[in-house]
Structure formats: C-alpha cells, structure tokens
Amino acid sequence: KVLYTYEVMLDIMTLHIKVSDLIFRALLFLDQYDCETVGDPQTAVSHLGDVVIFVQHTTARFHLEGELYTSENRTLSSTFLKSTDTAYANDSLSHEDTQAFSVWFKALFDSGSEGIEDSILRSTQPKVLLKISATLFLQAITFHMVQKIDKDTLTNGV
C-alpha cells in the first residue's frame, strides 16, 4: 500500500529494483495466492486489493504498455487487470465464473443473505472475483431498476 500511496517510496525502490520486476513479483503473488490457506480471508482480500491497486497504479504511472512480464524463466500476463471494469454477458462467462457469479450475487444482493462468508472468499480465486465484479454490480443495478431488489439491498451489497 505504501508503494502506491507515497510515490517517493516507489521511486526509492526503483533505484534498486526494476519496475518490471516489481510488477512481476506482484503478479506472481496474485497468480499463486491460495485463498484457502489464510487465517482471516476478509483481511487477506483487502490486502490483495492493495496488490491489485499497486500493479494498476504502477503500470499507469510508468506508462508500461506491455502486458507480459518475465523473470526467472516464467512469464506472467497483466491482461486480467486491464479488464476489471468489463461487464460480461452471463452466457460468455466460463462455468467456473458463472458458479462464482451466482454465489457472490446471492451473498451480496439477496436480502436474506448473512453477507460474505469466509468460505466464499476462500473458494474464489482473486482473478475470478476481479473478472466478475463489474458484472455483479451491473446485474444488481439492473435488478434494482426492474424492482427485483430494493434500494437498501442494492446499497448494502455495494
């Protein structure tokens, strides 16, 4: 969080480590992250968000156009971070994405829901959650417009 909040900190880091290596390490962390092994998934997800924001901020700040980052004979793509604002048609989502979408939609926008349970956080890979998030909000807004969910439910879910 410090690296995207205080630009001077990132500047100091880049004196010693290439920006592309920092991005690679952050992408590797996101790629290998196992939600099932953390003690407190609620806190872990907020930290994951910091890593995502760091990568997005840093690639924008340094005008990094490349989507592939290579280190240690491994290449990782940042493409998934450039489409987090894309809302997908339900029939274009994979089976895994569709299942995650249904579980998350119920947890966020069902008035009878207890909220986001740790098991939901543990079972959803970060890339999947990033992919479906805009679609979740679009679907909720659409449901509110056709009066399938009320304003309070929409607001609480968001």
mmCIF file of C-alpha atoms in Angstrom:
data_model
loop_
_atom_site.group_PDB
_atom_site.id
_atom_site.type_symbol
_atom_site.label_atom_id
_atom_site.label_comp_id
_atom_site.label_asym_id
_atom_site.label_seq_id
_atom_site.Cartn_x
_atom_site.Cartn_y
_atom_site.Cartn_z
ATOM 1 C CA LYS A 1 0.000 0.000 0.000
ATOM 2 C CA VAL A 2 2.866 2.337 0.802
ATOM 3 C CA LEU A 3 4.289 1.890 -2.695
ATOM 4 C CA TYR A 4 1.205 3.327 -4.406
ATOM 5 C CA THR A 5 0.240 5.795 -1.691
ATOM 6 C CA TYR A 6 3.613 7.514 -1.324
ATOM 7 C CA GLU A 7 5.195 7.858 -4.754
ATOM 8 C CA VAL A 8 8.593 8.713 -3.290
ATOM 9 C CA MET A 9 8.726 5.231 -1.735
ATOM 10 C CA LEU A 10 8.225 3.645 -5.126
ATOM 11 C CA ASP A 11 10.852 5.968 -6.583
ATOM 12 C CA ILE A 12 13.343 4.797 -3.950
ATOM 13 C CA MET A 13 12.518 1.147 -4.655
ATOM 14 C CA THR A 14 13.014 1.615 -8.380
ATOM 15 C CA LEU A 15 16.540 2.852 -7.753
ATOM 16 C CA HIS A 16 17.363 -0.690 -6.657
ATOM 17 C CA ILE A 17 14.828 -2.893 -8.418
ATOM 18 C CA LYS A 18 13.458 -2.600 -11.952
ATOM 19 C CA VAL A 19 9.790 -1.599 -12.104
ATOM 20 C CA SER A 20 9.059 -4.587 -14.323
ATOM 21 C CA ASP A 21 10.492 -6.898 -11.637
ATOM 22 C CA LEU A 22 8.232 -5.329 -9.005
ATOM 23 C CA ILE A 23 5.238 -5.823 -11.285
ATOM 24 C CA PHE A 24 6.297 -9.405 -11.971
ATOM 25 C CA ARG A 25 6.533 -10.173 -8.220
ATOM 26 C CA ALA A 26 3.106 -8.662 -7.582
ATOM 27 C CA LEU A 27 1.581 -10.642 -10.471
ATOM 28 C CA LEU A 28 3.265 -13.807 -9.205
ATOM 29 C CA PHE A 29 1.774 -13.185 -5.768
ATOM 30 C CA LEU A 30 -1.698 -12.789 -7.286
ATOM 31 C CA ASP A 31 -1.214 -15.828 -9.501
ATOM 32 C CA GLN A 32 -0.065 -18.136 -6.696
ATOM 33 C CA TYR A 33 -2.337 -16.806 -3.977
ATOM 34 C CA ASP A 34 -4.303 -19.581 -2.325
ATOM 35 C CA CYS A 35 -7.372 -18.230 -0.566
ATOM 36 C CA GLU A 36 -7.855 -21.486 1.317
ATOM 37 C CA THR A 37 -4.644 -21.179 3.342
ATOM 38 C CA VAL A 38 -5.162 -17.811 5.024
ATOM 39 C CA GLY A 39 -6.413 -17.449 8.576
ATOM 40 C CA ASP A 40 -8.592 -14.365 8.039
ATOM 41 C CA PRO A 41 -9.902 -14.210 4.463
ATOM 42 C CA GLN A 42 -11.646 -10.858 4.967
ATOM 43 C CA THR A 43 -8.346 -9.142 5.778
ATOM 44 C CA ALA A 44 -6.481 -11.129 3.127
ATOM 45 C CA VAL A 45 -8.829 -9.934 0.383
ATOM 46 C CA SER A 46 -8.278 -6.313 1.375
ATOM 47 C CA HIS A 47 -4.506 -6.879 1.133
ATOM 48 C CA LEU A 48 -4.992 -8.499 -2.269
ATOM 49 C CA GLY A 49 -6.806 -5.344 -3.305
ATOM 50 C CA ASP A 50 -3.738 -3.348 -2.341
ATOM 51 C CA VAL A 51 -1.587 -5.533 -4.614
ATOM 52 C CA VAL A 52 -4.033 -5.067 -7.493
ATOM 53 C CA ILE A 53 -4.081 -1.288 -6.990
ATOM 54 C CA PHE A 54 -0.279 -1.245 -6.804
ATOM 55 C CA VAL A 55 0.038 -3.012 -10.164
ATOM 56 C CA GLN A 56 -2.597 -0.837 -11.826
ATOM 57 C CA HIS A 57 -1.136 2.365 -10.368
ATOM 58 C CA THR A 58 2.449 1.495 -11.231
ATOM 59 C CA THR A 59 1.745 0.417 -14.803
ATOM 60 C CA ALA A 60 -0.178 3.650 -15.371
ATOM 61 C CA ARG A 61 2.371 5.871 -13.639
ATOM 62 C CA PHE A 62 5.306 4.496 -15.592
ATOM 63 C CA HIS A 63 3.306 4.165 -18.833
ATOM 64 C CA LEU A 64 4.036 0.444 -19.097
ATOM 65 C CA GLU A 65 2.238 -0.714 -22.206
ATOM 66 C CA GLY A 66 3.437 -4.310 -22.089
ATOM 67 C CA GLU A 67 1.150 -6.947 -20.706
ATOM 68 C CA LEU A 68 3.776 -9.667 -20.279
ATOM 69 C CA TYR A 69 6.374 -9.656 -17.519
ATOM 70 C CA THR A 70 9.167 -12.210 -17.473
ATOM 71 C CA SER A 71 11.551 -13.214 -14.723
ATOM 72 C CA GLU A 72 13.156 -16.453 -13.603
ATOM 73 C CA ASN A 73 12.154 -18.223 -16.850
ATOM 74 C CA ARG A 74 8.484 -17.501 -16.200
ATOM 75 C CA THR A 75 6.141 -15.112 -17.981
ATOM 76 C CA LEU A 76 3.034 -13.604 -16.420
ATOM 77 C CA SER A 77 0.321 -11.504 -18.016
ATOM 78 C CA SER A 78 -1.320 -8.423 -16.541
ATOM 79 C CA THR A 79 -4.178 -8.527 -19.055
ATOM 80 C CA PHE A 80 -6.732 -9.557 -16.421
ATOM 81 C CA LEU A 81 -6.097 -6.285 -14.557
ATOM 82 C CA LYS A 82 -6.954 -4.196 -17.593
ATOM 83 C CA SER A 83 -10.469 -5.596 -17.896
ATOM 84 C CA THR A 84 -11.699 -5.299 -14.309
ATOM 85 C CA ASP A 85 -14.264 -2.732 -15.439
ATOM 86 C CA THR A 86 -15.753 -5.003 -18.111
ATOM 87 C CA ALA A 87 -19.256 -6.335 -17.553
ATOM 88 C CA TYR A 88 -19.740 -9.668 -19.297
ATOM 89 C CA ALA A 89 -22.880 -11.250 -20.658
ATOM 90 C CA ASN A 90 -23.781 -14.227 -18.478
ATOM 91 C CA ASP A 91 -23.517 -16.633 -21.393
ATOM 92 C CA SER A 92 -19.940 -15.502 -22.133
ATOM 93 C CA LEU A 93 -18.659 -16.487 -18.676
ATOM 94 C CA SER A 94 -16.978 -19.840 -18.133
ATOM 95 C CA HIS A 95 -18.644 -22.463 -15.943
ATOM 96 C CA GLU A 96 -16.308 -21.572 -13.046
ATOM 97 C CA ASP A 97 -17.036 -17.850 -13.461
ATOM 98 C CA THR A 98 -20.787 -18.470 -13.655
ATOM 99 C CA GLN A 99 -20.747 -20.506 -10.445
ATOM 100 C CA ALA A 100 -18.727 -17.827 -8.653
ATOM 101 C CA PHE A 101 -21.056 -15.144 -10.006
ATOM 102 C CA SER A 102 -24.138 -16.925 -8.604
ATOM 103 C CA VAL A 103 -22.586 -17.430 -5.171
ATOM 104 C CA TRP A 104 -21.326 -13.857 -4.933
ATOM 105 C CA PHE A 105 -24.560 -12.340 -6.236
ATOM 106 C CA LYS A 106 -26.559 -14.203 -3.609
ATOM 107 C CA ALA A 107 -24.121 -13.198 -0.850
ATOM 108 C CA LEU A 108 -24.134 -9.533 -1.832
ATOM 109 C CA PHE A 109 -27.620 -8.846 -3.144
ATOM 110 C CA ASP A 110 -30.009 -11.358 -1.585
ATOM 111 C CA SER A 111 -31.955 -9.631 1.192
ATOM 112 C CA GLY A 112 -31.935 -12.867 3.203
ATOM 113 C CA SER A 113 -28.186 -13.300 2.960
ATOM 114 C CA GLU A 114 -25.956 -13.166 6.008
ATOM 115 C CA GLY A 115 -23.262 -11.467 3.927
ATOM 116 C CA ILE A 116 -19.974 -12.721 2.587
ATOM 117 C CA GLU A 117 -18.941 -15.862 4.409
ATOM 118 C CA ASP A 118 -15.313 -16.871 4.744
ATOM 119 C CA SER A 119 -15.993 -19.989 2.672
ATOM 120 C CA ILE A 120 -16.991 -17.827 -0.313
ATOM 121 C CA LEU A 121 -13.778 -15.836 -0.033
ATOM 122 C CA ARG A 122 -11.713 -18.999 0.296
ATOM 123 C CA SER A 123 -13.284 -20.704 -2.700
ATOM 124 C CA THR A 124 -12.950 -17.814 -5.158
ATOM 125 C CA GLN A 125 -9.641 -17.141 -6.862
ATOM 126 C CA PRO A 126 -8.735 -13.433 -6.990
ATOM 127 C CA LYS A 127 -8.656 -13.362 -10.805
ATOM 128 C CA VAL A 128 -12.192 -14.751 -10.952
ATOM 129 C CA LEU A 129 -13.508 -12.193 -8.464
ATOM 130 C CA LEU A 130 -11.852 -9.369 -10.388
ATOM 131 C CA LYS A 131 -13.366 -10.650 -13.618
ATOM 132 C CA ILE A 132 -16.949 -10.917 -12.344
ATOM 133 C CA SER A 133 -17.082 -7.833 -10.110
ATOM 134 C CA ALA A 134 -18.325 -5.334 -12.727
ATOM 135 C CA THR A 135 -20.862 -7.879 -13.939
ATOM 136 C CA LEU A 136 -22.120 -8.355 -10.372
ATOM 137 C CA PHE A 137 -22.743 -4.640 -9.959
ATOM 138 C CA LEU A 138 -24.346 -4.244 -13.369
ATOM 139 C CA GLN A 139 -26.697 -7.164 -12.683
ATOM 140 C CA ALA A 140 -27.619 -5.715 -9.273
ATOM 141 C CA ILE A 141 -28.359 -2.288 -10.769
ATOM 142 C CA THR A 142 -30.435 -3.936 -13.487
ATOM 143 C CA PHE A 143 -32.377 -5.935 -10.878
ATOM 144 C CA HIS A 144 -32.998 -2.756 -8.901
ATOM 145 C CA MET A 145 -34.289 -0.956 -11.997
ATOM 146 C CA VAL A 146 -36.837 -3.720 -12.659
ATOM 147 C CA GLN A 147 -37.677 -3.865 -8.930
ATOM 148 C CA LYS A 148 -36.291 -7.352 -8.291
ATOM 149 C CA ILE A 149 -34.180 -5.955 -5.438
ATOM 150 C CA ASP A 150 -34.859 -2.890 -3.316
ATOM 151 C CA LYS A 151 -32.633 0.129 -2.822
ATOM 152 C CA ASP A 152 -31.434 -0.943 0.654
ATOM 153 C CA THR A 153 -30.360 -4.362 -0.627
ATOM 154 C CA LEU A 154 -28.527 -2.764 -3.537
ATOM 155 C CA THR A 155 -26.801 -0.252 -1.247
ATOM 156 C CA ASN A 156 -25.840 -2.894 1.319
ATOM 157 C CA GLY A 157 -24.426 -5.157 -1.367
ATOM 158 C CA VAL A 158 -22.353 -2.446 -2.938
#
